[in-house]
Short mmCIF file of C-alpha atoms and ligand atoms in Angstrom, two decimals:
data_model
loop_
_atom_site.label_atom_id
_atom_site.label_comp_id
_atom_site.label_asym_id
_atom_site.label_seq_id
_atom_site.Cartn_x
_atom_site.Cartn_y
_atom_site.Cartn_z
CA MET F 804 72.51 -104.52 -26.96
CA SER F 805 75.86 -103.33 -25.86
CA LYS F 806 76.57 -102.92 -22.18
CA THR F 807 76.72 -99.33 -20.96
CA LYS F 808 80.32 -98.35 -20.57
CA THR F 809 81.27 -96.39 -17.52
CA SER F 810 84.41 -94.61 -16.54
CA TYR F 811 85.61 -92.57 -13.59
CA PHE F 812 86.29 -88.85 -13.89
CA CYS F 813 88.00 -86.47 -11.51
CA GLN F 814 85.56 -83.67 -10.64
CA ASN F 815 88.37 -81.27 -10.10
CA CYS F 816 90.47 -81.59 -13.24
CA GLY F 817 88.49 -83.95 -15.46
CA ALA F 818 91.13 -86.72 -15.58
CA GLU F 819 89.78 -90.14 -16.52
CA SER F 820 90.46 -93.52 -15.01
CA PRO F 821 88.95 -96.94 -15.81
CA LYS F 822 88.63 -97.73 -12.09
CA TRP F 823 87.96 -95.74 -8.96
CA ILE F 824 91.02 -94.23 -7.29
CA GLY F 825 91.22 -92.28 -4.07
CA LYS F 826 93.75 -89.68 -5.08
CA CYS F 827 93.88 -88.10 -8.50
CA PRO F 828 97.35 -88.62 -9.97
CA VAL F 829 96.94 -85.48 -12.09
CA CYS F 830 95.77 -82.80 -9.67
CA GLU F 831 96.53 -84.71 -6.45
CA GLN F 832 93.09 -84.10 -4.94
CA TRP F 833 91.48 -86.74 -2.77
CA ASN F 834 88.07 -88.34 -3.31
CA THR F 835 87.23 -86.54 -6.51
CA TYR F 836 86.54 -89.56 -8.76
CA VAL F 837 82.94 -90.14 -9.79
CA GLU F 838 81.52 -92.80 -12.06
CA GLU F 839 80.06 -91.55 -15.31
CA ILE F 840 78.54 -93.15 -18.35
CA VAL F 841 80.59 -92.84 -21.51
CA SER F 842 78.40 -93.13 -24.54
CA PRO F 843 79.61 -92.31 -28.03
CA ARG F 844 76.90 -89.64 -28.45
CA GLN F 845 77.78 -87.84 -25.27
CA ASN F 846 79.26 -84.40 -25.60
CA THR F 847 79.37 -84.53 -29.35
CA GLY F 848 78.80 -81.03 -30.45
CA ALA F 849 77.15 -79.61 -27.35
CA GLY F 850 77.53 -75.91 -27.79
CA ILE F 851 78.52 -76.14 -31.43
CA GLN F 852 76.14 -75.86 -34.32
CA LYS F 853 76.34 -78.42 -37.07
CA SER F 854 75.99 -75.76 -39.76
CA SER F 855 79.31 -74.24 -38.82
CA SER F 856 81.35 -77.31 -39.71
CA THR F 857 82.46 -75.86 -43.08
CA PRO F 858 84.91 -73.02 -42.61
CA ILE F 859 83.76 -69.65 -43.90
CA LEU F 860 85.37 -66.24 -43.90
CA ILE F 861 84.95 -64.49 -40.58
CA SER F 862 83.70 -61.39 -42.37
CA GLU F 863 80.87 -63.45 -43.85
CA VAL F 864 79.62 -64.85 -40.56
CA ASP F 865 76.07 -63.73 -40.01
CA TYR F 866 75.76 -62.45 -36.50
CA SER F 867 72.23 -61.11 -36.64
CA GLU F 868 71.07 -64.26 -34.85
CA THR F 869 72.98 -63.18 -31.79
CA SER F 870 70.66 -60.22 -31.39
CA ARG F 871 69.82 -59.55 -27.81
CA ILE F 872 66.50 -59.73 -26.03
CA ASP F 873 65.85 -56.77 -23.76
CA THR F 874 64.82 -58.23 -20.39
CA LEU F 875 63.38 -54.84 -19.32
CA ASN F 876 65.56 -55.12 -16.26
CA LYS F 877 68.35 -52.59 -16.60
CA GLU F 878 70.64 -54.13 -14.02
CA PHE F 879 70.25 -57.64 -15.41
CA ASN F 880 70.83 -56.39 -18.96
CA ARG F 881 73.94 -54.56 -17.86
CA VAL F 882 75.51 -57.66 -16.33
CA LEU F 883 74.68 -59.72 -19.41
CA GLY F 884 76.33 -57.12 -21.60
CA GLY F 885 73.18 -55.56 -23.03
CA GLY F 886 70.47 -58.23 -22.88
CA LEU F 887 69.92 -61.96 -23.30
CA VAL F 888 71.63 -63.38 -26.37
CA GLN F 889 69.50 -65.74 -28.46
CA GLY F 890 70.48 -69.34 -27.89
CA SER F 891 72.72 -68.58 -24.94
CA VAL F 892 72.78 -70.43 -21.64
CA VAL F 893 73.09 -68.30 -18.52
CA LEU F 894 73.82 -69.87 -15.17
CA ILE F 895 72.91 -67.94 -12.02
CA GLY F 896 74.55 -69.17 -8.82
CA GLY F 897 74.15 -67.99 -5.27
CA GLU F 898 73.57 -68.94 -1.65
CA PRO F 899 70.19 -70.31 -0.61
CA GLY F 900 67.69 -67.55 0.12
CA ILE F 901 69.64 -64.83 -1.65
CA GLY F 902 66.85 -64.36 -4.21
CA LYS F 903 67.77 -66.38 -7.30
CA SER F 904 64.27 -67.72 -7.81
CA THR F 905 62.83 -64.26 -7.18
CA LEU F 906 65.12 -62.69 -9.77
CA ALA F 907 64.40 -65.38 -12.36
CA LEU F 908 60.65 -65.21 -11.83
CA GLN F 909 60.66 -61.45 -11.94
CA ILE F 910 62.42 -61.51 -15.29
CA ALA F 911 60.03 -64.17 -16.56
CA LEU F 912 57.05 -62.05 -15.52
CA ASN F 913 58.27 -58.70 -16.80
CA ILE F 914 59.68 -59.64 -20.16
CA PRO F 915 57.14 -59.24 -22.96
CA LYS F 916 57.92 -62.68 -24.44
CA ARG F 917 56.58 -66.20 -23.99
CA THR F 918 58.50 -67.52 -21.04
CA LEU F 919 58.54 -70.98 -19.56
CA TYR F 920 59.48 -71.27 -15.91
CA ILE F 921 60.36 -74.83 -14.96
CA SER F 922 60.71 -75.47 -11.27
CA GLY F 923 61.98 -78.64 -9.71
CA GLU F 924 62.09 -77.11 -6.26
CA GLU F 925 58.75 -75.48 -5.71
CA SER F 926 55.13 -76.33 -6.35
CA LEU F 927 53.02 -74.25 -8.72
CA GLN F 928 51.21 -72.77 -5.71
CA GLN F 929 54.46 -71.59 -4.20
CA ILE F 930 55.50 -69.98 -7.47
CA LYS F 931 52.10 -68.32 -7.75
CA LEU F 932 52.45 -66.99 -4.21
CA ARG F 933 55.80 -65.48 -5.07
CA ALA F 934 54.45 -64.02 -8.29
CA GLU F 935 51.67 -62.34 -6.29
CA ARG F 936 54.29 -60.48 -4.27
CA ILE F 937 56.06 -59.26 -7.36
CA THR F 938 53.90 -56.66 -9.01
CA ASN F 939 53.37 -55.69 -12.68
CA THR F 940 53.05 -59.10 -14.24
CA THR F 941 52.48 -59.91 -17.87
CA ASN F 942 50.39 -62.81 -19.00
CA ASN F 943 53.05 -64.59 -20.99
CA CYS F 944 54.63 -66.70 -18.33
CA TYR F 945 53.96 -70.43 -18.22
CA VAL F 946 54.96 -72.43 -15.18
CA VAL F 947 55.49 -76.12 -14.75
CA SER F 948 56.86 -78.29 -12.00
CA GLU F 949 59.09 -80.89 -13.67
CA VAL F 950 62.47 -82.50 -13.12
CA LEU F 951 62.82 -85.04 -15.90
CA LEU F 952 64.95 -83.75 -18.77
CA GLU F 953 63.14 -85.80 -21.42
CA SER F 954 59.75 -84.38 -20.34
CA ILE F 955 61.20 -80.86 -20.31
CA GLU F 956 62.42 -81.31 -23.86
CA ASN F 957 58.91 -82.38 -24.90
CA ILE F 958 57.32 -79.44 -23.10
CA ILE F 959 59.67 -77.03 -24.89
CA VAL F 960 58.81 -78.52 -28.27
CA LYS F 961 55.08 -78.23 -27.52
CA GLN F 962 55.06 -74.79 -25.85
CA LYS F 963 57.56 -73.06 -28.15
CA PRO F 964 58.67 -70.56 -25.53
CA ASP F 965 60.94 -67.60 -26.30
CA ILE F 966 62.84 -67.99 -23.04
CA VAL F 967 63.26 -70.97 -20.72
CA ILE F 968 64.12 -70.70 -17.02
CA ILE F 969 65.13 -73.77 -15.03
CA ASP F 970 65.12 -73.68 -11.24
CA SER F 971 67.44 -75.46 -10.55
CA ILE F 972 69.94 -77.43 -12.64
CA GLN F 973 70.75 -79.63 -9.64
CA THR F 974 67.18 -80.97 -9.49
CA LEU F 975 67.16 -82.10 -13.13
CA GLN F 976 67.43 -85.73 -13.99
CA THR F 977 67.84 -87.65 -17.21
CA GLU F 978 66.77 -91.23 -17.87
CA ARG F 979 70.02 -91.86 -19.69
CA ILE F 980 71.97 -91.96 -16.45
CA GLU F 981 71.04 -93.88 -13.38
CA SER F 982 72.68 -91.80 -10.67
CA SER F 983 70.56 -89.51 -8.52
CA PRO F 984 69.85 -85.83 -9.35
CA GLY F 985 72.55 -83.36 -8.44
CA THR F 986 75.44 -85.76 -9.04
CA VAL F 987 78.23 -84.80 -11.37
CA SER F 988 77.18 -87.00 -14.24
CA GLN F 989 73.51 -85.94 -14.05
CA VAL F 990 74.29 -82.24 -13.92
CA ARG F 991 76.79 -82.58 -16.72
CA GLU F 992 74.56 -84.61 -18.98
CA CYS F 993 71.52 -82.36 -18.42
CA THR F 994 73.51 -79.20 -19.04
CA ALA F 995 75.02 -80.62 -22.22
CA ALA F 996 71.55 -81.55 -23.47
CA LEU F 997 70.16 -78.09 -22.64
CA MET F 998 73.14 -76.39 -24.26
CA LYS F 999 72.49 -78.34 -27.43
CA LYS F 1000 68.80 -77.51 -27.31
CA ALA F 1001 69.58 -73.81 -26.84
CA LYS F 1002 71.95 -73.70 -29.79
CA GLU F 1003 69.57 -75.63 -32.06
CA SER F 1004 66.47 -73.65 -31.22
CA SER F 1005 68.03 -70.22 -30.49
CA ILE F 1006 66.03 -70.11 -27.26
CA PRO F 1007 67.96 -68.53 -24.38
CA PHE F 1008 68.07 -70.63 -21.21
CA ILE F 1009 68.50 -69.28 -17.71
CA LEU F 1010 69.65 -71.96 -15.30
CA ILE F 1011 69.72 -71.53 -11.55
CA GLY F 1012 72.55 -73.32 -9.77
CA HIS F 1013 73.18 -74.09 -6.13
CA ILE F 1014 76.53 -73.27 -4.65
CA ASN F 1015 78.59 -75.45 -2.39
CA LYS F 1016 80.10 -74.48 0.93
CA GLU F 1017 83.22 -73.06 -0.71
CA GLY F 1018 81.01 -70.62 -2.61
CA SER F 1019 81.44 -71.99 -6.10
CA ILE F 1020 78.65 -73.49 -8.14
CA ALA F 1021 77.92 -77.03 -6.99
CA GLY F 1022 78.71 -79.81 -9.39
CA PRO F 1023 81.61 -80.21 -11.73
CA LYS F 1024 83.72 -77.27 -12.81
CA VAL F 1025 82.92 -78.36 -16.33
CA LEU F 1026 79.41 -76.98 -15.81
CA GLU F 1027 80.84 -73.48 -15.74
CA HIS F 1028 82.95 -74.26 -18.80
CA MET F 1029 79.94 -75.44 -20.76
CA VAL F 1030 77.55 -72.55 -20.30
CA ASP F 1031 77.99 -69.19 -21.99
CA THR F 1032 77.57 -66.95 -18.99
CA VAL F 1033 78.01 -67.51 -15.27
CA LEU F 1034 76.46 -64.98 -12.94
CA GLN F 1035 76.95 -64.86 -9.19
CA PHE F 1036 74.18 -63.43 -7.08
CA GLU F 1037 75.64 -62.32 -3.80
CA GLY F 1038 75.24 -60.03 -0.85
CA ASP F 1039 74.85 -60.35 2.82
CA ARG F 1040 71.53 -61.98 3.47
CA ASN F 1041 70.92 -59.54 6.30
CA HIS F 1042 71.57 -56.64 4.00
CA VAL F 1043 68.81 -55.62 1.68
CA TYR F 1044 71.19 -55.06 -1.21
CA ARG F 1045 72.08 -57.81 -3.65
CA ILE F 1046 74.88 -57.74 -6.17
CA LEU F 1047 74.85 -59.64 -9.43
CA ARG F 1048 78.20 -60.07 -11.12
CA ALA F 1049 79.39 -62.05 -14.11
CA THR F 1050 82.29 -64.42 -13.50
CA LYS F 1051 82.23 -65.58 -17.09
CA ASN F 1052 80.57 -64.00 -20.09
CA ARG F 1053 81.01 -65.02 -23.68
CA PHE F 1054 78.96 -62.02 -24.81
CA GLY F 1055 80.17 -59.18 -22.65
CA SER F 1056 82.47 -57.91 -19.97
CA THR F 1057 82.80 -59.58 -16.58
CA SER F 1058 83.47 -56.37 -14.73
CA GLU F 1059 79.91 -55.07 -14.68
CA LEU F 1060 77.79 -55.11 -11.54
CA GLY F 1061 74.05 -55.22 -11.21
CA ILE F 1062 72.63 -53.95 -7.93
CA PHE F 1063 69.25 -54.81 -6.52
CA GLU F 1064 67.40 -54.10 -3.33
CA MET F 1065 65.26 -56.85 -1.83
CA GLN F 1066 61.92 -55.41 -0.92
CA GLY F 1067 58.61 -56.83 0.18
CA SER F 1068 57.53 -56.79 -3.45
CA GLY F 1069 60.54 -58.41 -5.06
CA LEU F 1070 63.86 -57.03 -6.21
CA ARG F 1071 64.09 -53.35 -7.03
CA GLU F 1072 66.76 -52.20 -9.47
CA VAL F 1073 69.24 -49.78 -7.94
CA ASN F 1074 70.23 -47.51 -10.79
CA ASN F 1075 72.06 -44.97 -8.70
CA PRO F 1076 74.38 -47.06 -6.50
CA SER F 1077 76.22 -44.17 -4.90
CA GLU F 1078 73.14 -43.24 -2.91
CA MET F 1079 72.96 -46.72 -1.45
CA LEU F 1080 76.66 -46.85 -0.62
CA MET F 1081 76.75 -43.69 1.39
CA SER F 1082 75.06 -43.49 4.75
CA ASN F 1083 72.79 -40.53 5.02
CA SER F 1084 73.84 -39.25 8.40
CA GLU F 1085 74.37 -35.52 8.47
CA GLU F 1086 76.87 -35.73 11.28
CA GLU F 1087 80.54 -35.92 10.48
CA LEU F 1088 82.08 -38.85 12.27
CA SER F 1089 85.70 -39.80 12.62
CA GLY F 1090 86.82 -42.90 10.74
CA VAL F 1091 84.61 -42.31 7.72
CA SER F 1092 85.75 -41.25 4.28
CA ILE F 1093 84.38 -41.45 0.76
CA SER F 1094 86.07 -43.13 -2.15
CA ALA F 1095 85.34 -42.40 -5.80
CA SER F 1096 85.56 -45.94 -7.17
CA ILE F 1097 84.72 -47.67 -10.40
CA GLU F 1098 83.27 -51.15 -10.75
CA GLY F 1099 82.87 -52.27 -14.32
CA ILE F 1100 82.27 -49.05 -16.16
CA ARG F 1101 80.11 -47.49 -13.50
CA PRO F 1102 81.49 -44.98 -11.02
CA PHE F 1103 80.44 -45.48 -7.41
CA LEU F 1104 80.92 -43.28 -4.39
CA ILE F 1105 81.63 -45.69 -1.58
CA GLU F 1106 81.81 -44.97 2.10
CA VAL F 1107 84.78 -46.55 3.88
CA GLN F 1108 84.56 -46.90 7.65
CA ALA F 1109 87.42 -47.68 9.98
CA LEU F 1110 87.76 -48.12 13.70
CA VAL F 1111 91.16 -48.00 15.33
CA SER F 1112 91.50 -48.69 19.03
CA SER F 1113 94.18 -49.88 21.43
CA ALA F 1114 94.54 -53.64 21.34
CA ALA F 1115 92.84 -55.24 24.31
CA TYR F 1116 95.00 -58.34 24.06
CA GLY F 1117 98.62 -58.78 23.13
CA THR F 1118 98.11 -59.39 19.44
CA PRO F 1119 96.25 -56.63 17.66
CA GLN F 1120 93.28 -57.65 15.54
CA ARG F 1121 92.82 -56.70 11.92
CA THR F 1122 89.44 -57.25 10.37
CA ALA F 1123 88.22 -56.15 6.96
CA THR F 1124 84.76 -56.54 5.45
CA GLY F 1125 84.56 -56.01 1.70
CA PHE F 1126 88.27 -55.30 1.41
CA ASP F 1127 91.28 -57.57 1.04
CA LEU F 1128 92.83 -58.20 4.44
CA ARG F 1129 96.35 -58.56 3.04
CA ARG F 1130 96.00 -55.24 1.30
CA LEU F 1131 94.90 -53.71 4.61
CA SER F 1132 98.03 -55.09 6.31
CA MET F 1133 100.13 -53.62 3.54
CA LEU F 1134 98.54 -50.20 3.90
CA LEU F 1135 99.04 -50.31 7.67
CA ALA F 1136 102.70 -51.13 7.13
CA VAL F 1137 103.03 -48.19 4.73
CA LEU F 1138 101.46 -45.85 7.30
CA GLU F 1139 103.79 -47.13 10.00
CA LYS F 1140 106.96 -47.03 7.99
CA ARG F 1141 106.48 -44.10 5.62
CA ALA F 1142 104.29 -41.77 7.61
CA GLY F 1143 105.39 -42.66 11.12
CA PHE F 1144 102.00 -43.56 12.60
CA ARG F 1145 102.16 -46.09 15.43
CA LEU F 1146 99.51 -48.60 14.51
CA SER F 1147 101.22 -51.89 15.29
CA GLN F 1148 99.69 -52.07 18.78
CA LYS F 1149 96.20 -51.06 17.65
CA ASP F 1150 93.18 -53.05 16.59
CA VAL F 1151 92.00 -52.02 13.14
CA PHE F 1152 88.53 -52.77 11.81
CA LEU F 1153 87.59 -51.81 8.29
CA ASN F 1154 84.21 -51.91 6.65
CA ILE F 1155 82.95 -51.04 3.19
CA ALA F 1156 79.38 -49.77 3.45
CA GLY F 1157 76.55 -51.57 1.68
CA GLY F 1158 78.08 -55.06 1.80
CA LEU F 1159 80.09 -54.44 -1.36
CA LYS F 1160 83.37 -56.19 -2.12
CA VAL F 1161 85.71 -53.69 -3.71
CA SER F 1162 88.56 -54.66 -5.97
CA ASP F 1163 89.29 -51.23 -7.41
CA PRO F 1164 92.74 -50.19 -6.12
CA ALA F 1165 91.64 -46.54 -6.12
CA ILE F 1166 89.94 -47.17 -2.79
CA ASP F 1167 93.35 -47.36 -1.02
CA LEU F 1168 93.52 -43.67 -0.38
CA ALA F 1169 90.12 -43.57 1.29
CA VAL F 1170 91.09 -46.62 3.37
CA ILE F 1171 94.19 -44.96 4.84
CA CYS F 1172 92.33 -41.69 5.39
CA SER F 1173 89.59 -43.52 7.32
CA ILE F 1174 92.17 -45.32 9.44
CA LEU F 1175 93.99 -42.11 10.32
CA SER F 1176 90.77 -40.22 10.88
CA SER F 1177 89.73 -42.85 13.42
CA ASP F 1178 93.19 -43.05 14.97
CA GLN F 1179 93.43 -39.27 15.42
CA ASP F 1180 89.72 -38.94 16.14
CA ILE F 1181 89.34 -36.13 13.64
CA SER F 1182 86.46 -36.32 11.22
CA ILE F 1183 86.83 -35.80 7.49
CA SER F 1184 84.39 -33.46 5.80
CA LYS F 1185 81.55 -35.21 3.97
CA GLU F 1186 82.25 -33.00 1.00
CA VAL F 1187 85.64 -34.57 0.31
CA CYS F 1188 86.36 -37.77 -1.58
CA PHE F 1189 89.45 -39.72 -2.61
CA ALA F 1190 90.68 -41.76 -5.55
CA GLY F 1191 94.22 -43.10 -5.54
CA GLU F 1192 96.21 -46.27 -5.25
CA VAL F 1193 98.85 -46.32 -2.53
CA GLY F 1194 102.24 -47.81 -3.37
CA LEU F 1195 104.69 -49.48 -1.01
CA SER F 1196 106.80 -46.36 -0.66
CA GLY F 1197 103.79 -44.26 0.29
CA GLU F 1198 103.39 -42.70 -3.12
CA ILE F 1199 99.93 -42.03 -4.52
CA ARG F 1200 99.63 -43.75 -7.83
CA PRO F 1201 97.36 -42.71 -10.68
CA VAL F 1202 94.03 -44.45 -11.26
CA SER F 1203 92.07 -45.22 -14.40
CA ARG F 1204 89.20 -43.12 -15.72
CA VAL F 1205 89.71 -40.28 -13.33
CA GLU F 1206 87.38 -37.93 -15.20
CA GLN F 1207 84.47 -40.26 -14.71
CA ARG F 1208 85.18 -40.38 -10.98
CA ILE F 1209 85.32 -36.62 -10.73
CA THR F 1210 82.05 -36.24 -12.64
CA GLU F 1211 80.32 -38.69 -10.30
CA ALA F 1212 81.63 -36.88 -7.21
CA GLU F 1213 80.41 -33.62 -8.63
CA LYS F 1214 77.02 -35.05 -9.50
CA LEU F 1215 76.52 -36.06 -5.88
CA GLY F 1216 77.37 -32.62 -4.63
CA LEU F 1217 80.89 -33.16 -3.29
CA LYS F 1218 83.18 -30.17 -3.19
CA GLN F 1219 86.71 -31.64 -3.18
CA ILE F 1220 88.53 -34.65 -4.50
CA TYR F 1221 92.07 -35.90 -3.86
CA ILE F 1222 93.76 -37.62 -6.77
CA SER F 1223 97.29 -38.52 -7.75
CA LYS F 1224 99.56 -35.87 -9.22
CA TYR F 1225 100.44 -38.36 -11.93
CA ASN F 1226 96.85 -38.32 -13.16
CA LYS F 1227 97.34 -34.78 -14.41
CA LYS F 1228 98.68 -35.72 -17.81
CA GLY F 1229 96.54 -34.98 -20.85
CA ILE F 1230 93.37 -34.03 -19.00
CA ASP F 1231 91.86 -30.58 -18.84
CA PHE F 1232 90.73 -30.25 -15.24
CA SER F 1233 89.66 -26.63 -15.52
CA ARG F 1234 86.21 -27.68 -16.74
CA PHE F 1235 85.38 -29.25 -13.38
CA PRO F 1236 83.97 -26.81 -10.83
CA ILE F 1237 84.92 -29.20 -8.00
CA LYS F 1238 88.20 -28.49 -6.21
CA ILE F 1239 90.84 -31.01 -7.26
CA ASN F 1240 93.82 -31.61 -4.99
CA PHE F 1241 96.78 -33.28 -6.65
CA VAL F 1242 98.92 -35.28 -4.26
CA ALA F 1243 102.04 -37.39 -4.67
CA LYS F 1244 102.66 -38.74 -1.15
CA VAL F 1245 100.45 -39.86 1.70
CA GLU F 1246 101.83 -37.11 3.96
CA GLU F 1247 100.49 -34.44 1.60
CA VAL F 1248 97.00 -35.91 1.89
CA PHE F 1249 97.11 -35.81 5.68
CA ARG F 1250 98.34 -32.27 5.70
CA GLY F 1251 95.49 -31.40 3.37
CA ILE F 1252 92.71 -32.94 5.40
CA PHE F 1253 93.94 -32.69 8.99
CA GLY F 1254 95.80 -29.42 8.64
P1 TYD Q 695 64.40 -66.92 -3.10
O1 TYD Q 695 64.22 -66.29 -4.42
O2 TYD Q 695 63.55 -68.08 -2.76
O3 TYD Q 695 65.92 -67.33 -2.90
P2 TYD Q 695 66.74 -68.51 -3.60
O4 TYD Q 695 65.99 -68.99 -4.78
O5 TYD Q 695 68.04 -67.85 -3.97
O6 TYD Q 695 66.94 -69.56 -2.59
O7 TYD Q 695 64.12 -65.72 -2.07
C1 TYD Q 695 64.70 -65.51 -0.93
C2 TYD Q 695 64.25 -64.52 0.08
O8 TYD Q 695 63.75 -63.33 -0.43
C3 TYD Q 695 63.21 -65.09 0.98
O9 TYD Q 695 63.82 -65.26 2.25
C4 TYD Q 695 62.13 -64.09 1.04
C5 TYD Q 695 62.69 -62.89 0.39
N1 TYD Q 695 61.72 -62.17 -0.43
C6 TYD Q 695 61.44 -60.84 -0.16
O10 TYD Q 695 61.98 -60.24 0.77
N2 TYD Q 695 60.56 -60.16 -0.97
C7 TYD Q 695 59.92 -60.75 -2.02
O11 TYD Q 695 59.14 -60.11 -2.73
C8 TYD Q 695 60.21 -62.13 -2.28
C9 TYD Q 695 59.56 -62.83 -3.42
C10 TYD Q 695 61.12 -62.80 -1.47
MG1 MG Q 696 65.09 -70.90 -5.12
#
């Protein structure tokens, strides 16, 4: 019998070395080398089907097998790009306690298919207890507590499930490798084996992954490369809202968001996010404005809150939650330089309601309006919203899909919207009953709202 050959791999860039080295000569990271078994079978064809080894015309490729399974969970379907693709491997990552197991179990219980829920973290009693909290259960969900990959493969062959859920990939272990569960080589080997299984059997796999302290999925980066879809489940644990977003998706867009609310009876789908993102207070307060934003293809009305006060210490503080701090500094500089507001000696705190992280540049206009509203202590009417990117010279730049934003604002009963003058082109605005203010410079916006 030949001796098992091992080699050392950098966890960061995947470089290989026959012996352990402290610093990777390729990516210059320290302490990233881990011993792994190199066997000739390993990684041969994981993710690739044997049948596709003869080239055929792309027009003749049969794609009916990639039909999607409706998970009956609208938000989850949306993030996946319309449902679970047969034979795909979906990895869900997130902080401990965010609700990954709850989400996975809920899907397993609601979907009208034979599902197999494999847990390496919890006992069957614990899973049952959780299932009791989540209502409307079907009787198609099988549970098993198992960590050994070889046993899992046998169970799958015997049970013939339509969907397999594994909680979590870091607890899995294969006999082929001696290192302990959760190490790079174990995670990699188990994922490769599951990938292969998924492609051979057309069963979709949902894997739950832990994240490390930097916030990325624990284990080698190659794990994310291997699977078809990587979903991040995030949200402030103290907030009841949870956001599911795709960071990689071979079968759909990565810009879609799924929103859930954690309740006593599991996760509720939030199909109308604007209601959650706007506080319901009737009172008009200074420092609050509403942005008509778009995440993915869904329009959201988001409340932006700012607090501006005189700096208590020499250096003013700038804090932003849910918004890029550098972008905030840039907007403050624009206000100072282009509009003449003295903000350099003020503390500025910015908060996006609902614990959302916004990357849509159209929120800029609402951000500066909130800051000025707080600075001047003049409230902005709750019937007004904004959508515009702010440029370095204080110009209001056009934003994408402006009609969709206007429609959403109208649907929620708003009366006015401020958009860029440059958005005018090619759109018939007369069909919107809402009042549309076209602006080209930040000063025009302030004149409009503060008189
Ligand atoms: P869990 O799914 O165990 O998180 P993860 O697998 O990501 O570590 O669930 C986490 C939290 O959700 C837990 O603190 C309890 C709470 N929870 C509810 O509020 N309602 C529920 O119905 C369930 C099942 C859990
Ligand atoms: Mg869990």
